[in-house]
Coordinates of N, CA and C in Angstrom, one line a residue:
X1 N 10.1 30.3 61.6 CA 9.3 29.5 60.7 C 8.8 28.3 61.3
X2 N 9.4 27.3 62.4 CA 9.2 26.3 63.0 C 8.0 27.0 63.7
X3 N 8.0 27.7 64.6 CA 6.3 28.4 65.4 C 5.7 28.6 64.0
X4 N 5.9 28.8 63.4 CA 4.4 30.0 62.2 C 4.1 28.5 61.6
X5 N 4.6 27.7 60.9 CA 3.6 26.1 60.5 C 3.1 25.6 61.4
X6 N 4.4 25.1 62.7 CA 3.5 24.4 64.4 C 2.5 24.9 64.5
X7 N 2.5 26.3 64.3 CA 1.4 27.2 65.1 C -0.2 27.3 64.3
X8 N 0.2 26.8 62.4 CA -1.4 26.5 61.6 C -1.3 25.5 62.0
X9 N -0.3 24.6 62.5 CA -1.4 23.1 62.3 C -1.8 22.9 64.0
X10 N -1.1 23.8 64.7 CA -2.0 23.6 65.9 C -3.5 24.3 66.2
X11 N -3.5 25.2 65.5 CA -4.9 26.0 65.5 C -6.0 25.2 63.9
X12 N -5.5 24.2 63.1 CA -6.0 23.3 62.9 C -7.0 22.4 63.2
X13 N -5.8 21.6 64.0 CA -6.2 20.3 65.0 C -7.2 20.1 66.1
X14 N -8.2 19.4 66.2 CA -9.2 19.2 67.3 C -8.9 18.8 67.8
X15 N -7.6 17.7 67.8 CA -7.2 16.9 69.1 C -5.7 17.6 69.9
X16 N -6.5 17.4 71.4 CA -5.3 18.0 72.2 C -4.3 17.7 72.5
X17 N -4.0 16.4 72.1 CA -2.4 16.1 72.1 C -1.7 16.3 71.2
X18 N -2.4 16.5 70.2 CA -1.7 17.0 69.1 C -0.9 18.8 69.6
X19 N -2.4 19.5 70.1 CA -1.8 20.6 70.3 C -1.1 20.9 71.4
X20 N -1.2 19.7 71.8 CA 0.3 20.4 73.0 C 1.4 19.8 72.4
X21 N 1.2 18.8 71.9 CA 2.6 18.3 71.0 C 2.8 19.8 70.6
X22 N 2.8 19.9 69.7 CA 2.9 21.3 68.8 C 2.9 22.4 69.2
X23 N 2.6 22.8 70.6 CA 2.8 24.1 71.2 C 3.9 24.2 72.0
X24 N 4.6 22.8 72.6 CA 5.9 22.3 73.3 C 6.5 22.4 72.3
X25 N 6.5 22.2 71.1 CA 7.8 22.6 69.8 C 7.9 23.9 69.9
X26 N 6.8 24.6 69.7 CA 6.8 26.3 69.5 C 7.2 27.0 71.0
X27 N 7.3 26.3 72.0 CA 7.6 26.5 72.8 C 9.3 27.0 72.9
X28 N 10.2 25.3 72.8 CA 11.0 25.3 72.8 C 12.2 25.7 71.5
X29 N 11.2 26.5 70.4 CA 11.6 26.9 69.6 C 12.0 28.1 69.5
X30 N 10.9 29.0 69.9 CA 10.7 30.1 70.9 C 11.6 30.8 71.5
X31 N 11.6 30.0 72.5 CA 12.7 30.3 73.8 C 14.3 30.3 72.9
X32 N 14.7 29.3 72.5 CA 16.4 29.0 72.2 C 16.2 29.6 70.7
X33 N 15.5 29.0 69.8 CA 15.9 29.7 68.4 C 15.8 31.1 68.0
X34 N 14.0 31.8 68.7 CA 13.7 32.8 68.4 C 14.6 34.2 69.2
X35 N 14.5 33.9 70.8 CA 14.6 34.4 71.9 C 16.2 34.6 71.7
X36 N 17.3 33.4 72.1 CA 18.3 33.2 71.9 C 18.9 34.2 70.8
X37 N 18.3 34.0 69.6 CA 19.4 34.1 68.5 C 18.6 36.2 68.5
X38 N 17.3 36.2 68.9 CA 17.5 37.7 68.9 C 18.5 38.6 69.5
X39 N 18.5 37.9 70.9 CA 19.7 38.6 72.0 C 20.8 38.2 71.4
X40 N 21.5 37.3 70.7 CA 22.9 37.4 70.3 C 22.6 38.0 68.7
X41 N 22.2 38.3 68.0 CA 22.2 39.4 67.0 C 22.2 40.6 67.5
X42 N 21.4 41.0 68.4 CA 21.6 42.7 68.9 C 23.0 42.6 69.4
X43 N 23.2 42.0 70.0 CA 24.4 42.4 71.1 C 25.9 42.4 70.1
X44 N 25.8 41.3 69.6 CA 26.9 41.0 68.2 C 27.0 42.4 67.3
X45 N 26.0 42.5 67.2 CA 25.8 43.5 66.0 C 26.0 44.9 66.5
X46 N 25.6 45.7 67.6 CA 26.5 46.2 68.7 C 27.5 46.6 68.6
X47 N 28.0 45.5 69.1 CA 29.4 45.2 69.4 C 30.8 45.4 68.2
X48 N 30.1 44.8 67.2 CA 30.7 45.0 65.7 C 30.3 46.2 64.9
X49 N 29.2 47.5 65.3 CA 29.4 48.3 64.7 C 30.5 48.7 64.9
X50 N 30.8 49.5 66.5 CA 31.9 50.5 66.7 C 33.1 49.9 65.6
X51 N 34.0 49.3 65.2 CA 35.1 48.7 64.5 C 34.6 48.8 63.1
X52 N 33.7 48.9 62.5 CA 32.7 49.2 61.6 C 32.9 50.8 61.3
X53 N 32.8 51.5 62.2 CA 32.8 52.9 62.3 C 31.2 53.6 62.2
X54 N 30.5 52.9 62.8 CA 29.1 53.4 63.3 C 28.7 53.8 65.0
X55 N 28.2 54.6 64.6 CA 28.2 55.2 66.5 C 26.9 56.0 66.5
X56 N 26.2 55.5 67.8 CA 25.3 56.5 68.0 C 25.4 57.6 68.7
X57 N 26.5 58.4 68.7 CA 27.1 59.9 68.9 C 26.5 60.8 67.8
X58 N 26.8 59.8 66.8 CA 27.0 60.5 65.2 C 25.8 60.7 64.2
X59 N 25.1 59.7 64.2 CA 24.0 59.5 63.6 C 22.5 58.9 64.0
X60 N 21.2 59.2 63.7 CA 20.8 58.1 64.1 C 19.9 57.1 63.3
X61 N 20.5 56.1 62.7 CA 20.5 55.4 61.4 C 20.4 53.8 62.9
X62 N 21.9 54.1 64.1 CA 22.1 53.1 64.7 C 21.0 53.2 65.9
X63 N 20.9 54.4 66.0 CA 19.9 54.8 67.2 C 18.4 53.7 66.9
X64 N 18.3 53.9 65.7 CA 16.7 53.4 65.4 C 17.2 52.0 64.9
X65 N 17.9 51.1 64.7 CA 17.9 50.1 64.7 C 18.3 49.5 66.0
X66 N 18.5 50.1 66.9 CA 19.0 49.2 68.1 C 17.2 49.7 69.2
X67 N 17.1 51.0 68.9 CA 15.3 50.4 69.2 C 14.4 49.5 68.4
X68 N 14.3 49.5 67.4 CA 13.4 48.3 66.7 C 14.0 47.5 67.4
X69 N 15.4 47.1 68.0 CA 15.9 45.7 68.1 C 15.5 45.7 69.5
X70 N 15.3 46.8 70.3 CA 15.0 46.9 71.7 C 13.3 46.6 71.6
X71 N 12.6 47.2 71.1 CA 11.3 46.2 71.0 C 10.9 45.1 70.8
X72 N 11.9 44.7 69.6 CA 11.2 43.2 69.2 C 11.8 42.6 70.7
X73 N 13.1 42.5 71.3 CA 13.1 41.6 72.4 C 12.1 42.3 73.7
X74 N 11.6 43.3 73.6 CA 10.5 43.6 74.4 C 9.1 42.6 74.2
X75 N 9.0 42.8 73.2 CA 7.5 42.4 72.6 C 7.9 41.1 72.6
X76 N 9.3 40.2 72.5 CA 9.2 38.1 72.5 C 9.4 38.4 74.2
X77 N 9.8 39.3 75.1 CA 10.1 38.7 76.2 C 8.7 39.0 77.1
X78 N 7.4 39.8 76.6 CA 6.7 40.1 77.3 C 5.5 40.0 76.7
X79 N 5.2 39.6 75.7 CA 4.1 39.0 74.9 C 4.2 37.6 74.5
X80 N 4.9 37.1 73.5 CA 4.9 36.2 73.0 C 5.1 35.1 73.7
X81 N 6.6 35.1 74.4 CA 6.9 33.8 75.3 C 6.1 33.5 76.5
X82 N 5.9 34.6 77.0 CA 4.6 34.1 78.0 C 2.8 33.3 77.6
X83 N 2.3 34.1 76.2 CA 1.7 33.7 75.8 C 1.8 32.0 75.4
X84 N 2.7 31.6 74.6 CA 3.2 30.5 74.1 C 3.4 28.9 75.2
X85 N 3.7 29.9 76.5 CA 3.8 29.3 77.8 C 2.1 28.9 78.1
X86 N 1.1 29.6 78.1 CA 0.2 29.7 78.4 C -0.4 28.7 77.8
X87 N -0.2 28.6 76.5 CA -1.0 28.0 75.6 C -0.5 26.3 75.8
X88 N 1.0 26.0 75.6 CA 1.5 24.9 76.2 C 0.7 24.2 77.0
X89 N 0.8 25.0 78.4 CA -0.1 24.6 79.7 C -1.3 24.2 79.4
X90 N -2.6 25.2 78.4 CA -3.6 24.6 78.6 C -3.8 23.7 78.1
X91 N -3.0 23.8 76.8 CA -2.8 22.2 75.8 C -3.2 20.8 76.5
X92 N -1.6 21.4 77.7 CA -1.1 19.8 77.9 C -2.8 19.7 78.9
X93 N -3.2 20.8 79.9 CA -4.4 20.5 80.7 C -5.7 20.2 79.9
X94 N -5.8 20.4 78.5 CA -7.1 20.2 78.5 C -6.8 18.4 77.3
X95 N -5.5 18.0 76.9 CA -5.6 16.7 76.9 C -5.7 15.9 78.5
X96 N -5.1 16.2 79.3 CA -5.5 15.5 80.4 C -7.3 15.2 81.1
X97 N -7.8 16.1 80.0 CA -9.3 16.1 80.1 C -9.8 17.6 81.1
X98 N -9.0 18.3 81.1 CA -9.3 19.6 82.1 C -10.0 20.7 80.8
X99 N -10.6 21.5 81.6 CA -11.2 22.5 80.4 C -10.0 23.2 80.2
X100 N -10.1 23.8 78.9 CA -9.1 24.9 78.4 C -9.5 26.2 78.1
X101 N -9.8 26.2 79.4 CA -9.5 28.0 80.2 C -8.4 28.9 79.6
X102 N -9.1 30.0 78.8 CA -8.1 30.9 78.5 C -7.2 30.8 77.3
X103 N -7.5 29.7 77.0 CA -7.1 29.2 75.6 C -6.8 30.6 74.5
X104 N -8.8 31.1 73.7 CA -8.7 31.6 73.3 C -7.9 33.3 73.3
X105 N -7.8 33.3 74.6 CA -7.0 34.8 74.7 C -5.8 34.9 74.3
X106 N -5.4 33.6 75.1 CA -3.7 33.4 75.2 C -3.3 32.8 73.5
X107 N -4.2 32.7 73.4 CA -3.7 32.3 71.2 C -3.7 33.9 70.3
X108 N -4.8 34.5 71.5 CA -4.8 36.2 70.2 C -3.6 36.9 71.0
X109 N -3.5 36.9 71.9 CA -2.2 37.4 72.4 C -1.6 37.1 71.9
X110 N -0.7 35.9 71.5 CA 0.6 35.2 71.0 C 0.4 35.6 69.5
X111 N -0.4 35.6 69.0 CA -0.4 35.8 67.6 C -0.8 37.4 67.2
X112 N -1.1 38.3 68.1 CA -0.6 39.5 68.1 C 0.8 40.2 68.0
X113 N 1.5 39.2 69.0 CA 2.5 39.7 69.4 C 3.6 39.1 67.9
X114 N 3.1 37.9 67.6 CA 4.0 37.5 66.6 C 3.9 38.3 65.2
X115 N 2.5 39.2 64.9 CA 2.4 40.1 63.8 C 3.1 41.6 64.3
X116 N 3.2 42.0 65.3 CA 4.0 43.1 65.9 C 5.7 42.6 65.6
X117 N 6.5 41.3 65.9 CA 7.5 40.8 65.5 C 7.8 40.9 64.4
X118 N 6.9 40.7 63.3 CA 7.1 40.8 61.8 C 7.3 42.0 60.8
X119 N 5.9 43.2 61.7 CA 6.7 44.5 61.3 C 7.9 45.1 62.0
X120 N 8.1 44.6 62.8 CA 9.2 44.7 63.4 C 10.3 44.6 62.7
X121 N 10.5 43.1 62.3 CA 11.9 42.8 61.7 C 11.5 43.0 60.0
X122 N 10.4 43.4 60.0 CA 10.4 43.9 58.3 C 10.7 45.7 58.5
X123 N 10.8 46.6 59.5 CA 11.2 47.7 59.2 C 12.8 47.7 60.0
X124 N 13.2 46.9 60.6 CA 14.5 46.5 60.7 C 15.3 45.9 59.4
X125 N 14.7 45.4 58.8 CA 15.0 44.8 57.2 C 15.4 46.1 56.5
X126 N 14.5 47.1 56.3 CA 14.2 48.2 55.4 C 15.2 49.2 56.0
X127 N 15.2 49.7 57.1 CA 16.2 50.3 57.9 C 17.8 49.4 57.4
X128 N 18.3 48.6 57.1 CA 19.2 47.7 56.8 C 19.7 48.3 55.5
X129 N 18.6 48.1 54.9 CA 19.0 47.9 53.5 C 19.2 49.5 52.9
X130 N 18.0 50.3 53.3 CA 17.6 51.3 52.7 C 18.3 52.2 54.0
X131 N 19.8 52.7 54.3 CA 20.5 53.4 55.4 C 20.4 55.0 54.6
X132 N 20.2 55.6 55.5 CA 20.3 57.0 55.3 C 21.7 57.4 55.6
X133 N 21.8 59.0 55.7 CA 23.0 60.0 55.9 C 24.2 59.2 57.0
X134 N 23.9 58.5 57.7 CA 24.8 58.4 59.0 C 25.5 57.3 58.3
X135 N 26.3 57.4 57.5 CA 27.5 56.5 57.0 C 28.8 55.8 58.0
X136 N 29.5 54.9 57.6 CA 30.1 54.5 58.4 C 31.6 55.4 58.4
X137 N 32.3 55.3 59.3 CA 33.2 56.7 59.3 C 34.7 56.0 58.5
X138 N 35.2 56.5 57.8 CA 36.0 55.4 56.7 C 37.5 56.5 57.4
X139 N 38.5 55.8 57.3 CA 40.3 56.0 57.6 C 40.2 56.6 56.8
X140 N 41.5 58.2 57.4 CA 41.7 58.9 56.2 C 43.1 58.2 55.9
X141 N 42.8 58.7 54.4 CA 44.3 58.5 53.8 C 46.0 58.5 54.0
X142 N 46.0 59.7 54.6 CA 47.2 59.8 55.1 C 47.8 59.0 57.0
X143 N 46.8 58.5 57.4 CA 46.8 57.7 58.6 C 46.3 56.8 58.1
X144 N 46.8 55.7 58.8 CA 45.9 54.2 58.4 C 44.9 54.3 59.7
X145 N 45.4 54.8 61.2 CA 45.0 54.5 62.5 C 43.8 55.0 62.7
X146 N 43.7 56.3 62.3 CA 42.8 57.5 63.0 C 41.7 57.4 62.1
X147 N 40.8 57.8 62.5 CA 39.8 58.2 61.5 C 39.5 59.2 61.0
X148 N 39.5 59.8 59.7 CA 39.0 60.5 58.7 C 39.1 62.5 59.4
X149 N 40.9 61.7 59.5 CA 41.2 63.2 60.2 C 40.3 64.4 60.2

């Protein structure tokens, strides 16, 4: 949410320090909030199916949410953060009075990649909510240990 406002009021603004103010937030918002917290939800979540009793042996309900989740950090580590980088740089170069070379590309890139993130995490949403056949494997009765003799 911090990039998607930074990011109207930097495509806004005529003045360039403004937008590199504003593209160094989305920058470093990016990287730690966006980036960070994607890689510790996949891996967490992971981690916490098996004990859960989800496996991708069994079904693939986990299969297809751990690729959406394998895309979206494809698509922030190889579109977006680079673009964002880009954009930063020309910011900060074209307040110092330098042309801003590449500007427009590196803004439709980044803002490609961040509408590709969105259906992303909106059919990771829907995959969530709306689970098919591959249930989670529940203890049988007469063992507490094993599962579903």
């Amino acid at each position: 949410m911090v990039a998607e406002w930074n990011g109207r009021a930097a495509r806004v603004s005529t003045s360039w320090s403004q937008r590199a103010l504003l593209f160094s937030i989305i920058m470093l918002s990016t990287r730690v909030a966006g980036f960070g917290s994607l890689i510790l939800t996949g891996v967490f979540g992971s981690l916490l199916s098996l004990p859960l009793g989800y496996s991708m042996r069994e079904g693939s309900w986990l299969r297809w949410v751990n690729g959406l989740w394998l895309l979206a950090v494809i698509v922030m580590a190889f579109v977006v953060l680079p673009n964002v980088r880009r954009l930063a740089a020309t910011a900060a170069k074209a307040e110092a009075g330098e042309a801003p070379d590449g500007w427009e590309s590196a803004l439709a890139r980044w803002r490609f990649g961040n509408v590709v993130l969105s259906v992303t995490y909106l059919a990771l949403l829907a995959i969530m909510v709306l689970r098919w056949r591959s249930q989670a494997r529940t203890r049988c009765r007469r063992h507490r240990r094993c599962w579903a003799c």
